[in-house]
């Protein structure tokens, strides 16, 4: 059964109408932030610029004359918030909120040239002939400012969703306004993105539930909006890459998007992502059916989004197996980070082989059946309760067994990979490695095996079990230990490195800071761990003393890791084989 997009659009607009402020010509929204860019605090509601543009385009898409004046008012107000002064570093972009001008943001978000510029381009392309001449001129000038900012910034093809969105804004702006410079830039940017993706074999923003959906929407927008045959061909080709990635990682038994995730804001698949897949795959797709109503996005209207027929069965039938994909290479073309995903009728387990522990990463992520529902296991490293981006994850995975290490870099980020870099030192009252267990916790049981430095978690009424054993732990003389706590709907299995008064840790002078663990997710009666570690002296030109760990898997293969004991610069840690 197909979705009635017109009906969904009108129903969704009714929800937006309630939050419209006719005096400000903006939409009010509950304040939310990922923890960076904005400096606003203790604010209940804001008036986001992007939401205003989305609402205005939705009003125009309705083609109801009664909404045209409101849409025009919103567009004028939104355009007035753009920095249109070429002398400024923020030329061409918008702040996130009416309440926070660009000068207050820390730092401003240059992506808003892409996000806001897209809606203005579509407003002109779809509805320009219905708008007043002076407003059309304002739109044209604002789009040109956004295009100039996009071209000046010139992000590379590794920034997946912005690489695509910037290509859309410039390409379609060039076509709509007849500016060859923009058309040529947008088309060349799309070519570079295609070449880069084919060389890597996937998107750099690999398997992101958030940004793969964005990428599919943006590529679909290009394919829907452009008249250029080459742009249609390239976008269709990249859409196939995106949908294949989604199909390979959707886990039918749990109804979840398997890890690992390069960028994710929710460990449990959100209703909006489920709605997107349901809309794109067909409303009657069995495994995607939900009791919750369809959450319709105004961005879907007028944009032909559909899962290719070849991939639709993956959302109905349990497609098990193990998938590996190189997602990062060094300058010589050697694999630096490899994603591995294993799926069967009960379990989905995914890992990256080398990455930082940023809060948007899901370096080790598992989903298991639990009765009629599911449980998840997400590995994190926390500094005072927030994910610590200078912890470095390394792993080897074979099916449901993982050998993993946590090292530390001296010059990475704290809460973010690039916005709050540490200077080699860290003030902390709490440092811990955490296995966060969520979803359905019914029948989940835990115990600590102090004699073996291990933990045991029964899942799915003891049909499954998670085991984790510490093979090596050394952190500047601290005495780590296991602790199990519960916080509402989540269970925390923590290996606490330090907890006490605020203390200064200097990673530059530390000689030893490394954790090595064996992890297994299998049947309750699985064989015990067979693992060992040995300390090695420094290799010539190496990072210093090392630990070599081995782990015999259930299937009989041997997983091995050799990891440096001493913290080092981020590039050294991430590029070390």
Coordinates of C-alpha atoms in Angstrom, one line a residue:
X1 CA 0.0 0.0 0.0
X2 CA 1.5 3.4 -1.0
X3 CA 1.5 6.5 1.2
X4 CA -0.7 9.4 0.3
X5 CA 2.0 12.1 0.5
X6 CA -0.5 15.0 0.0
X7 CA -2.6 13.8 2.9
X8 CA 0.5 13.3 5.1
X9 CA 1.8 16.8 4.1
X10 CA -1.5 18.5 5.2
X11 CA -1.7 16.5 8.4
X12 CA 1.9 17.3 9.3
X13 CA 1.4 21.0 8.6
X14 CA -1.5 21.0 11.1
X15 CA 1.0 20.0 13.8
X16 CA 3.4 22.8 12.7
X17 CA 0.7 25.5 12.7
X18 CA 0.4 25.2 16.5
X19 CA 3.9 26.3 17.0
X20 CA 3.9 29.2 14.6
X21 CA 4.6 32.7 16.1
X22 CA 2.9 35.3 13.8
X23 CA 4.8 38.1 15.4
X24 CA 8.2 36.7 15.0
X25 CA 7.4 34.8 11.7
X26 CA 9.2 31.8 13.2
X27 CA 8.3 28.3 14.6
X28 CA 8.9 27.6 18.3
X29 CA 10.6 24.4 19.2
X30 CA 11.8 22.8 22.5
X31 CA 15.5 23.7 22.9
X32 CA 17.9 20.8 22.1
X33 CA 21.6 20.7 21.4
X34 CA 24.2 18.0 20.6
X35 CA 26.5 19.7 23.1
X36 CA 28.5 22.0 20.8
X37 CA 28.1 25.1 18.5
X38 CA 25.5 26.7 20.6
X39 CA 26.2 28.6 23.9
X40 CA 22.6 28.7 25.0
X41 CA 21.9 27.2 28.4
X42 CA 18.8 26.8 30.6
X43 CA 16.5 27.6 27.7
X44 CA 13.2 25.9 27.3
X45 CA 12.2 27.0 23.8
X46 CA 13.9 28.5 20.8
X47 CA 13.0 29.6 17.3
X48 CA 15.3 27.6 14.9
X49 CA 16.2 29.1 11.5
X50 CA 16.2 25.7 9.7
X51 CA 12.7 24.8 11.1
X52 CA 11.4 28.1 9.8
X53 CA 12.6 27.4 6.3
X54 CA 11.3 23.8 6.3
X55 CA 7.9 25.1 7.4
X56 CA 7.8 27.8 4.8
X57 CA 8.6 25.3 2.0
X58 CA 5.9 22.9 3.4
X59 CA 3.4 25.7 3.3
X60 CA 4.3 26.5 -0.3
X61 CA 4.2 22.7 -1.2
X62 CA 0.6 22.6 -0.1
X63 CA -0.2 25.1 -2.9
X64 CA -2.9 26.5 -0.7
X65 CA -3.3 30.2 -1.4
X66 CA -4.2 30.9 2.2
X67 CA -0.7 29.8 3.2
X68 CA 1.2 31.9 0.7
X69 CA 1.4 35.1 2.8
X70 CA 2.6 33.2 5.8
X71 CA 5.2 31.4 3.8
X72 CA 6.4 34.7 2.4
X73 CA 6.6 36.3 5.8
X74 CA 8.7 33.4 7.1
X75 CA 11.1 33.4 4.1
X76 CA 11.7 37.2 4.5
X77 CA 12.4 36.8 8.2
X78 CA 14.7 33.8 7.7
X79 CA 16.6 35.5 4.9
X80 CA 17.1 38.6 7.2
X81 CA 19.0 36.3 9.6
X82 CA 21.7 35.3 7.1
X83 CA 25.1 37.0 7.2
X84 CA 25.3 38.6 3.8
X85 CA 28.5 40.7 4.5
X86 CA 31.3 39.4 2.4
X87 CA 33.8 40.8 4.8
X88 CA 32.7 38.5 7.6
X89 CA 34.1 35.0 8.1
X90 CA 30.5 33.8 8.6
X91 CA 29.3 35.2 5.2
X92 CA 26.5 33.1 3.7
X93 CA 25.5 31.2 6.8
X94 CA 22.8 31.4 9.4
X95 CA 22.8 30.9 13.2
X96 CA 20.9 28.0 14.6
X97 CA 18.4 30.0 16.6
X98 CA 16.8 33.5 16.4
X99 CA 17.8 33.8 20.1
X100 CA 21.5 33.3 19.4
X101 CA 23.2 35.4 16.6
X102 CA 26.2 34.1 14.8
X103 CA 28.5 36.2 17.0
X104 CA 27.4 34.2 20.1
X105 CA 27.9 30.7 18.6
X106 CA 31.0 28.8 19.5
X107 CA 31.8 28.1 16.8
X108 CA 29.1 28.9 14.1
X109 CA 27.9 26.0 12.1
X110 CA 28.9 26.4 8.4
X111 CA 26.6 23.5 7.4
X112 CA 23.7 25.9 7.7
X113 CA 24.6 27.4 4.3
X114 CA 23.8 24.0 3.0
X115 CA 20.8 23.1 5.1
X116 CA 19.0 26.5 4.8
X117 CA 20.2 27.1 1.2
X118 CA 18.6 23.9 0.1
X119 CA 15.1 25.0 1.2
X120 CA 15.4 28.4 -0.5
X121 CA 16.5 26.8 -3.8
X122 CA 13.5 24.5 -3.7
X123 CA 11.2 27.3 -2.8
X124 CA 12.2 29.1 -6.0
X125 CA 12.3 26.0 -8.2
X126 CA 8.9 24.7 -7.2
X127 CA 7.0 27.9 -6.4
X128 CA 8.9 30.9 -7.7
X129 CA 6.1 31.9 -10.1
X130 CA 3.7 32.2 -7.1
X131 CA 5.9 34.5 -5.1
X132 CA 6.2 38.3 -5.1
X133 CA 9.0 39.6 -7.3
X134 CA 10.9 41.4 -4.5
X135 CA 10.9 38.2 -2.4
X136 CA 12.2 36.1 -5.3
X137 CA 15.1 38.6 -5.6
X138 CA 15.8 38.2 -1.9
X139 CA 15.8 34.4 -2.3
X140 CA 18.1 34.7 -5.3
X141 CA 20.6 36.8 -3.4
X142 CA 20.5 34.6 -0.3
X143 CA 21.0 31.5 -2.3
X144 CA 24.0 33.1 -4.1
X145 CA 25.5 34.0 -0.7
X146 CA 25.0 30.4 0.5
X147 CA 26.5 29.0 -2.7
X148 CA 29.5 31.3 -2.3
X149 CA 30.0 30.1 1.2
X150 CA 29.7 26.5 0.2
X151 CA 32.2 26.9 -2.6
X152 CA 34.7 28.8 -0.3
X153 CA 34.5 26.1 2.3
X154 CA 34.7 23.4 -0.3
X155 CA 34.3 20.4 2.0
X156 CA 35.8 17.1 0.7
X157 CA 33.9 14.0 -0.3
X158 CA 34.6 12.4 3.0
X159 CA 32.1 14.6 4.7
X160 CA 29.3 12.5 3.2
X161 CA 26.0 14.3 3.9
X162 CA 27.4 17.9 3.5
X163 CA 29.4 16.9 0.3
X164 CA 26.0 15.8 -1.2
X165 CA 24.0 18.6 0.1
X166 CA 26.4 21.3 -1.0
X167 CA 26.4 19.6 -4.4
X168 CA 22.6 19.9 -4.5
X169 CA 22.5 23.6 -3.5
X170 CA 25.1 24.7 -6.0
X171 CA 24.0 22.4 -8.8
X172 CA 20.3 23.2 -8.6
X173 CA 20.9 26.9 -7.9
X174 CA 22.9 27.0 -11.1
X175 CA 20.2 25.3 -13.1
X176 CA 17.3 27.4 -11.5
X177 CA 19.1 30.8 -11.8
X178 CA 21.1 30.1 -14.9
X179 CA 24.5 30.5 -13.2
X180 CA 27.0 28.3 -15.0
X181 CA 29.6 28.7 -12.3
X182 CA 27.4 27.1 -9.7
X183 CA 26.2 24.3 -12.0
X184 CA 29.7 23.3 -12.9
X185 CA 30.9 23.4 -9.3
X186 CA 27.9 21.3 -8.1
X187 CA 28.3 18.7 -10.9
X188 CA 32.1 18.4 -10.3
X189 CA 31.5 18.0 -6.6
X190 CA 29.1 15.2 -7.3
X191 CA 31.6 13.6 -9.6
X192 CA 34.3 13.8 -6.9
X193 CA 32.0 12.3 -4.3
X194 CA 31.1 9.5 -6.6
X195 CA 34.8 8.7 -7.4
X196 CA 35.7 8.9 -3.8
X197 CA 32.9 6.6 -2.7
X198 CA 33.7 4.0 -5.4
X199 CA 37.4 4.0 -4.5
X200 CA 36.5 3.4 -0.8
X201 CA 33.6 1.1 -1.6
X202 CA 31.2 2.9 0.7
X203 CA 30.4 6.3 2.3
X204 CA 33.0 7.8 4.7
X205 CA 30.1 8.4 7.1
X206 CA 29.6 4.7 7.2
X207 CA 26.4 3.1 8.2
X208 CA 25.0 6.1 10.1
X209 CA 21.3 5.7 10.9
X210 CA 21.1 9.5 10.9
X211 CA 23.2 10.6 8.0
X212 CA 22.6 7.6 5.7
X213 CA 19.0 8.7 5.8
X214 CA 20.1 12.3 5.1
X215 CA 22.3 11.1 2.2
X216 CA 19.4 9.2 0.7
X217 CA 17.2 12.2 1.0
X218 CA 19.8 14.5 -0.6
X219 CA 20.7 12.1 -3.4
X220 CA 17.0 11.6 -4.1
X221 CA 16.6 15.4 -4.1
X222 CA 19.3 15.7 -6.7
X223 CA 17.8 12.9 -8.8
X224 CA 14.3 14.4 -8.5
X225 CA 15.3 18.1 -9.1
X226 CA 18.1 18.1 -11.7
X227 CA 17.6 18.1 -15.5
X228 CA 21.2 17.1 -16.2
X229 CA 21.5 13.4 -17.3
X230 CA 25.0 13.0 -15.7
X231 CA 23.7 14.3 -12.4
X232 CA 20.8 11.9 -12.6
X233 CA 23.1 9.0 -13.4
X234 CA 25.6 9.8 -10.6
X235 CA 22.9 10.3 -8.0
X236 CA 21.1 7.0 -8.9
X237 CA 24.4 5.2 -8.6
X238 CA 25.2 6.6 -5.2
X239 CA 21.6 5.8 -4.1
X240 CA 22.3 2.2 -4.8
X241 CA 25.4 2.3 -2.6
X242 CA 23.4 3.9 0.2
X243 CA 20.5 1.4 0.0
X244 CA 22.8 -1.6 -0.2
X245 CA 24.5 -0.5 3.1
X246 CA 21.1 -0.1 4.8
X247 CA 19.9 -3.5 3.6
X248 CA 23.1 -5.2 4.7
X249 CA 22.7 -3.8 8.2
X250 CA 19.0 -4.0 8.9
X251 CA 18.5 -6.9 11.4
X252 CA 15.0 -8.3 11.0
X253 CA 14.9 -10.4 14.2
X254 CA 15.3 -7.3 16.4
X255 CA 14.0 -4.6 14.0
X256 CA 17.2 -2.6 14.5
X257 CA 19.9 -1.0 12.4
X258 CA 23.1 -3.1 13.1
X259 CA 26.3 -1.5 14.0
X260 CA 28.9 -0.3 13.9
X261 CA 27.8 3.3 13.3
X262 CA 30.1 6.1 12.3
X263 CA 27.7 8.7 13.5
X264 CA 24.5 8.1 15.6
X265 CA 22.4 10.1 18.0
X266 CA 20.3 7.2 19.3
X267 CA 21.4 3.6 20.0
X268 CA 17.8 2.4 19.5
X269 CA 16.4 3.1 16.0
X270 CA 14.1 6.1 16.3
X271 CA 10.5 6.2 15.1
X272 CA 11.4 8.8 12.5
X273 CA 14.0 6.4 10.9
X274 CA 11.5 3.5 11.1
X275 CA 9.0 5.8 9.4
X276 CA 11.5 6.7 6.7
X277 CA 12.2 3.1 5.9
X278 CA 8.5 2.2 6.0
X279 CA 7.8 5.1 3.6
X280 CA 10.7 4.1 1.2
X281 CA 10.1 0.4 1.3
X282 CA 6.3 0.3 1.3
X283 CA 3.9 0.7 4.1
X284 CA 3.1 -3.0 4.1
X285 CA 6.6 -4.2 4.6
X286 CA 6.1 -6.7 7.4
X287 CA 9.2 -6.3 9.6
X288 CA 8.9 -2.5 9.5
X289 CA 5.3 -2.3 10.7
X290 CA 4.9 -0.3 13.9
X291 CA 2.1 0.4 16.3
X292 CA 3.2 4.0 16.3
X293 CA 1.8 6.3 13.6
X294 CA 3.9 7.2 10.6
X295 CA 6.1 10.2 11.4
X296 CA 6.0 12.2 8.2
X297 CA 8.8 14.6 7.3
X298 CA 8.0 17.7 5.3
X299 CA 11.3 17.1 3.4
X300 CA 9.8 14.0 1.8
X301 CA 7.1 15.8 -0.1
X302 CA 8.0 16.4 -3.7
X303 CA 11.1 14.2 -3.4
X304 CA 10.9 10.8 -5.0
X305 CA 12.4 8.5 -2.3
X306 CA 12.2 4.7 -2.9
X307 CA 14.2 1.7 -1.9
X308 CA 15.3 -0.2 -5.0
X309 CA 13.3 -3.5 -5.4
X310 CA 16.5 -5.6 -5.2
X311 CA 17.0 -4.5 -1.5
X312 CA 13.4 -4.6 -0.2
X313 CA 13.6 -8.3 0.8
X314 CA 16.3 -7.5 3.3
X315 CA 13.6 -5.7 5.4
X316 CA 11.4 -8.7 5.5
X317 CA 13.6 -11.8 5.6
X318 CA 16.4 -12.5 8.1
X319 CA 19.5 -12.1 6.0
X320 CA 22.3 -13.4 8.2
X321 CA 26.0 -13.4 7.6
X322 CA 29.2 -11.5 8.2
X323 CA 30.0 -8.3 6.4
X324 CA 33.3 -6.4 6.3
X325 CA 34.1 -3.1 4.8
X326 CA 37.2 -0.9 4.7
X327 CA 36.1 2.6 5.7
X328 CA 39.4 4.4 6.2
X329 CA 42.7 4.1 4.3
X330 CA 46.1 5.8 4.8
X331 CA 47.9 7.8 2.1
X332 CA 49.4 4.6 0.7
X333 CA 46.0 2.9 0.4
X334 CA 46.4 0.6 3.4
X335 CA 43.3 -0.2 5.5
X336 CA 43.2 1.7 8.7
X337 CA 39.7 1.1 9.9
X338 CA 37.5 -1.9 9.0
X339 CA 33.9 -2.3 9.9
X340 CA 32.6 -5.8 10.7
X341 CA 29.0 -6.8 11.2
X342 CA 27.7 -10.3 12.1
X343 CA 24.0 -11.1 12.0
X344 CA 22.1 -14.3 12.7
X345 CA 18.6 -15.2 13.8
X346 CA 19.2 -13.9 17.3
X347 CA 22.2 -11.6 17.3
X348 CA 23.6 -8.6 15.5
X349 CA 27.1 -7.5 16.5
X350 CA 29.2 -4.8 14.8
X351 CA 32.6 -3.3 15.5
X352 CA 35.2 -0.9 14.0
X353 CA 38.8 -2.1 14.0
X354 CA 40.2 1.4 14.9
X355 CA 38.4 4.6 16.0
X356 CA 37.9 7.1 18.8
X357 CA 35.2 6.8 21.4
X358 CA 33.2 9.9 20.4
X359 CA 29.6 10.0 21.6
X360 CA 28.4 9.7 18.0
X361 CA 30.5 6.6 17.3
X362 CA 29.1 3.1 18.0
X363 CA 32.4 1.2 17.9
X364 CA 31.0 -2.0 19.5
X365 CA 27.3 -2.4 19.2
X366 CA 25.1 -5.5 19.6
X367 CA 21.4 -6.2 19.4
X368 CA 19.9 -9.4 20.7
X369 CA 16.4 -10.8 20.7
X370 CA 14.7 -10.6 24.1
X371 CA 11.3 -12.3 24.1
X372 CA 9.1 -10.4 21.7
X373 CA 11.4 -7.3 22.0
X374 CA 15.2 -6.7 21.9
X375 CA 18.1 -5.6 24.1
X376 CA 21.2 -3.7 23.0
X377 CA 24.8 -3.5 24.3
X378 CA 26.8 -0.4 23.5
X379 CA 30.4 0.0 24.6
X380 CA 31.4 3.5 25.8
X381 CA 34.3 5.2 27.6
X382 CA 33.2 8.0 29.9
X383 CA 34.8 11.1 31.4
X384 CA 32.7 12.5 34.2
X385 CA 29.6 10.8 32.6
X386 CA 30.2 11.9 29.0
X387 CA 31.8 10.0 26.1
X388 CA 35.6 10.7 26.0
X389 CA 36.8 11.3 22.4
X390 CA 40.5 10.8 23.2
X391 CA 40.0 7.2 24.1
X392 CA 41.0 5.0 21.2
X393 CA 39.2 1.7 20.4
X394 CA 41.0 -1.1 18.6
X395 CA 39.4 -4.5 17.9
X396 CA 39.4 -7.8 16.0
X397 CA 36.0 -9.6 15.6
X398 CA 35.1 -13.0 14.5
X399 CA 31.3 -13.6 14.4
X400 CA 30.2 -13.1 18.1
X401 CA 33.7 -12.8 19.6
X402 CA 35.7 -9.6 19.9
X403 CA 39.2 -8.9 21.2
X404 CA 39.4 -5.2 22.0
X405 CA 41.7 -2.6 23.4
X406 CA 41.2 0.9 24.8
X407 CA 44.3 3.2 24.5
X408 CA 44.6 7.0 24.8
X409 CA 45.8 9.8 22.7
X410 CA 47.5 13.0 24.0
X411 CA 45.9 15.6 21.6
X412 CA 42.4 14.4 20.7
X413 CA 39.1 15.8 21.8
X414 CA 37.2 15.6 25.1
X415 CA 33.5 15.7 24.3
X416 CA 34.0 16.3 20.6
X417 CA 36.5 15.0 18.1
X418 CA 37.5 18.5 17.0
X419 CA 35.9 21.3 19.0
X420 CA 37.4 20.9 22.4
X421 CA 40.9 19.4 22.0
X422 CA 42.8 18.5 25.1
X423 CA 46.3 19.8 25.7
X424 CA 47.6 16.4 26.9
X425 CA 46.0 16.7 30.3
X426 CA 42.6 16.0 31.7
X427 CA 40.7 17.0 34.9
X428 CA 38.4 14.2 35.9
X429 CA 36.5 12.9 38.9
X430 CA 35.4 9.8 37.1
X431 CA 36.8 7.7 34.2
X432 CA 35.2 4.4 33.3
X433 CA 34.6 1.9 30.5
X434 CA 30.9 1.1 30.2
X435 CA 28.9 -1.7 28.6
X436 CA 25.5 0.0 28.4
X437 CA 22.6 -2.4 28.2
X438 CA 19.2 -1.1 27.2
X439 CA 16.1 -1.8 25.3
X440 CA 14.1 -4.6 27.0
X441 CA 15.7 -5.5 30.4
X442 CA 13.1 -8.1 31.4
X443 CA 15.0 -11.3 32.3
X444 CA 18.4 -9.7 32.2
X445 CA 20.7 -10.8 35.0
X446 CA 24.2 -9.8 35.8
X447 CA 27.1 -10.9 38.0
X448 CA 30.7 -10.0 38.6
X449 CA 33.3 -12.8 38.7
X450 CA 35.9 -11.1 40.8
X451 CA 38.4 -14.0 40.7
X452 CA 38.7 -13.7 36.9
X453 CA 38.1 -9.9 36.4
X454 CA 35.1 -10.8 34.3
X455 CA 31.4 -10.0 34.1
X456 CA 28.5 -12.2 33.0
X457 CA 25.2 -10.9 31.7
X458 CA 22.3 -13.3 30.9
X459 CA 20.0 -12.1 28.1
X460 CA 16.7 -13.3 26.6
X461 CA 15.7 -15.3 29.6
X462 CA 19.2 -17.0 29.7
X463 CA 19.1 -18.1 26.1
X464 CA 22.0 -15.8 25.4
X465 CA 24.8 -14.3 27.5
X466 CA 27.3 -11.5 27.2
X467 CA 30.7 -12.1 28.8
X468 CA 33.5 -9.6 29.1
X469 CA 36.9 -10.4 30.7
X470 CA 39.7 -8.0 31.4
X471 CA 42.9 -9.4 30.0
X472 CA 45.1 -6.5 30.8
X473 CA 44.6 -3.2 32.7
X474 CA 47.1 -0.5 33.5
X475 CA 46.3 3.2 34.0
X476 CA 48.8 5.4 35.8
X477 CA 48.8 3.3 38.9
X478 CA 45.0 3.2 39.4
X479 CA 43.2 0.1 40.6
X480 CA 40.2 -0.5 38.2
X481 CA 37.3 -2.6 39.3
X482 CA 33.8 -3.7 38.0
X483 CA 30.6 -2.2 39.2
X484 CA 27.0 -2.9 38.1
X485 CA 24.3 -0.2 38.4
X486 CA 20.9 0.4 37.0
X487 CA 19.4 3.8 35.9
X488 CA 15.8 3.5 34.9
X489 CA 15.6 1.7 31.5
X490 CA 19.4 1.1 31.3
X491 CA 21.8 -1.3 33.0
X492 CA 25.4 -0.2 33.3
X493 CA 28.2 -2.7 33.5
X494 CA 31.2 -0.5 34.3
X495 CA 34.9 -1.1 34.6
X496 CA 35.8 1.9 36.8
X497 CA 39.3 3.3 36.2
X498 CA 39.0 6.2 38.6
X499 CA 36.3 7.7 40.8
X500 CA 36.9 10.3 43.5
X501 CA 37.9 13.9 43.9
X502 CA 38.7 15.8 40.7
X503 CA 42.2 14.8 39.7
X504 CA 44.6 15.9 36.9
X505 CA 45.8 13.2 34.5
X506 CA 48.7 14.0 32.3
X507 CA 48.7 11.6 29.3
X508 CA 52.0 13.0 28.0
X509 CA 53.9 11.7 31.0
X510 CA 52.0 8.5 31.6
X511 CA 54.0 5.4 30.8
X512 CA 51.1 3.0 30.9
X513 CA 47.4 3.6 30.0
X514 CA 45.8 0.6 28.3
X515 CA 42.8 -1.8 28.7
X516 CA 42.5 -5.1 26.9
X517 CA 39.3 -7.2 27.0
X518 CA 37.8 -10.3 25.5
X519 CA 34.1 -10.0 24.7
X520 CA 31.6 -12.8 23.7
X521 CA 27.9 -12.8 22.9
X522 CA 26.6 -16.3 22.6
X523 CA 24.5 -19.1 24.1
X524 CA 24.5 -19.5 27.8
X525 CA 26.5 -22.7 27.7
X526 CA 29.3 -21.4 25.6
X527 CA 32.9 -22.5 26.4
X528 CA 35.0 -20.3 28.8
X529 CA 37.5 -17.8 27.4
X530 CA 40.8 -18.9 26.1
X531 CA 43.0 -15.8 26.0
X532 CA 46.4 -14.6 27.0
X533 CA 48.6 -11.4 27.1
X534 CA 52.3 -10.8 27.1
X535 CA 54.2 -7.6 27.4
X536 CA 56.7 -6.8 24.7
X537 CA 59.7 -4.4 24.6
X538 CA 59.6 -1.5 22.2
X539 CA 60.0 -2.2 18.5
X540 CA 62.4 0.0 16.5
X541 CA 60.5 3.2 15.7
X542 CA 57.4 2.0 17.6
X543 CA 55.4 3.9 20.2
X544 CA 57.2 2.2 23.1
X545 CA 56.4 -0.9 25.1
X546 CA 53.5 -2.9 23.9
X547 CA 51.0 -5.6 25.0
X548 CA 50.3 -8.6 22.7
X549 CA 47.0 -10.3 23.3
X550 CA 45.5 -13.4 21.8
X551 CA 41.9 -14.8 22.1
X552 CA 40.6 -18.2 20.9
X553 CA 37.1 -17.8 19.5
X554 CA 34.2 -20.2 19.7
X555 CA 34.7 -21.0 16.0
X556 CA 38.4 -21.9 16.6
X557 CA 40.0 -18.8 15.0
X558 CA 42.7 -16.8 16.8
X559 CA 42.2 -13.1 17.3
X560 CA 45.4 -11.1 18.0
X561 CA 46.1 -7.5 18.9
X562 CA 49.4 -5.7 19.7
X563 CA 48.8 -2.4 21.4
X564 CA 51.1 0.4 22.8
X565 CA 51.1 0.9 26.5
X566 CA 52.0 4.6 26.4
X567 CA 49.6 7.3 25.1
X568 CA 50.6 9.0 21.9
X569 CA 49.4 11.6 19.4
X570 CA 46.0 10.9 17.8
X571 CA 47.5 10.3 14.3
X572 CA 50.0 7.8 15.6
X573 CA 47.3 5.9 17.6
X574 CA 44.8 5.8 14.7
X575 CA 47.3 5.0 11.9
X576 CA 49.2 2.3 13.8
X577 CA 48.5 -1.1 12.3

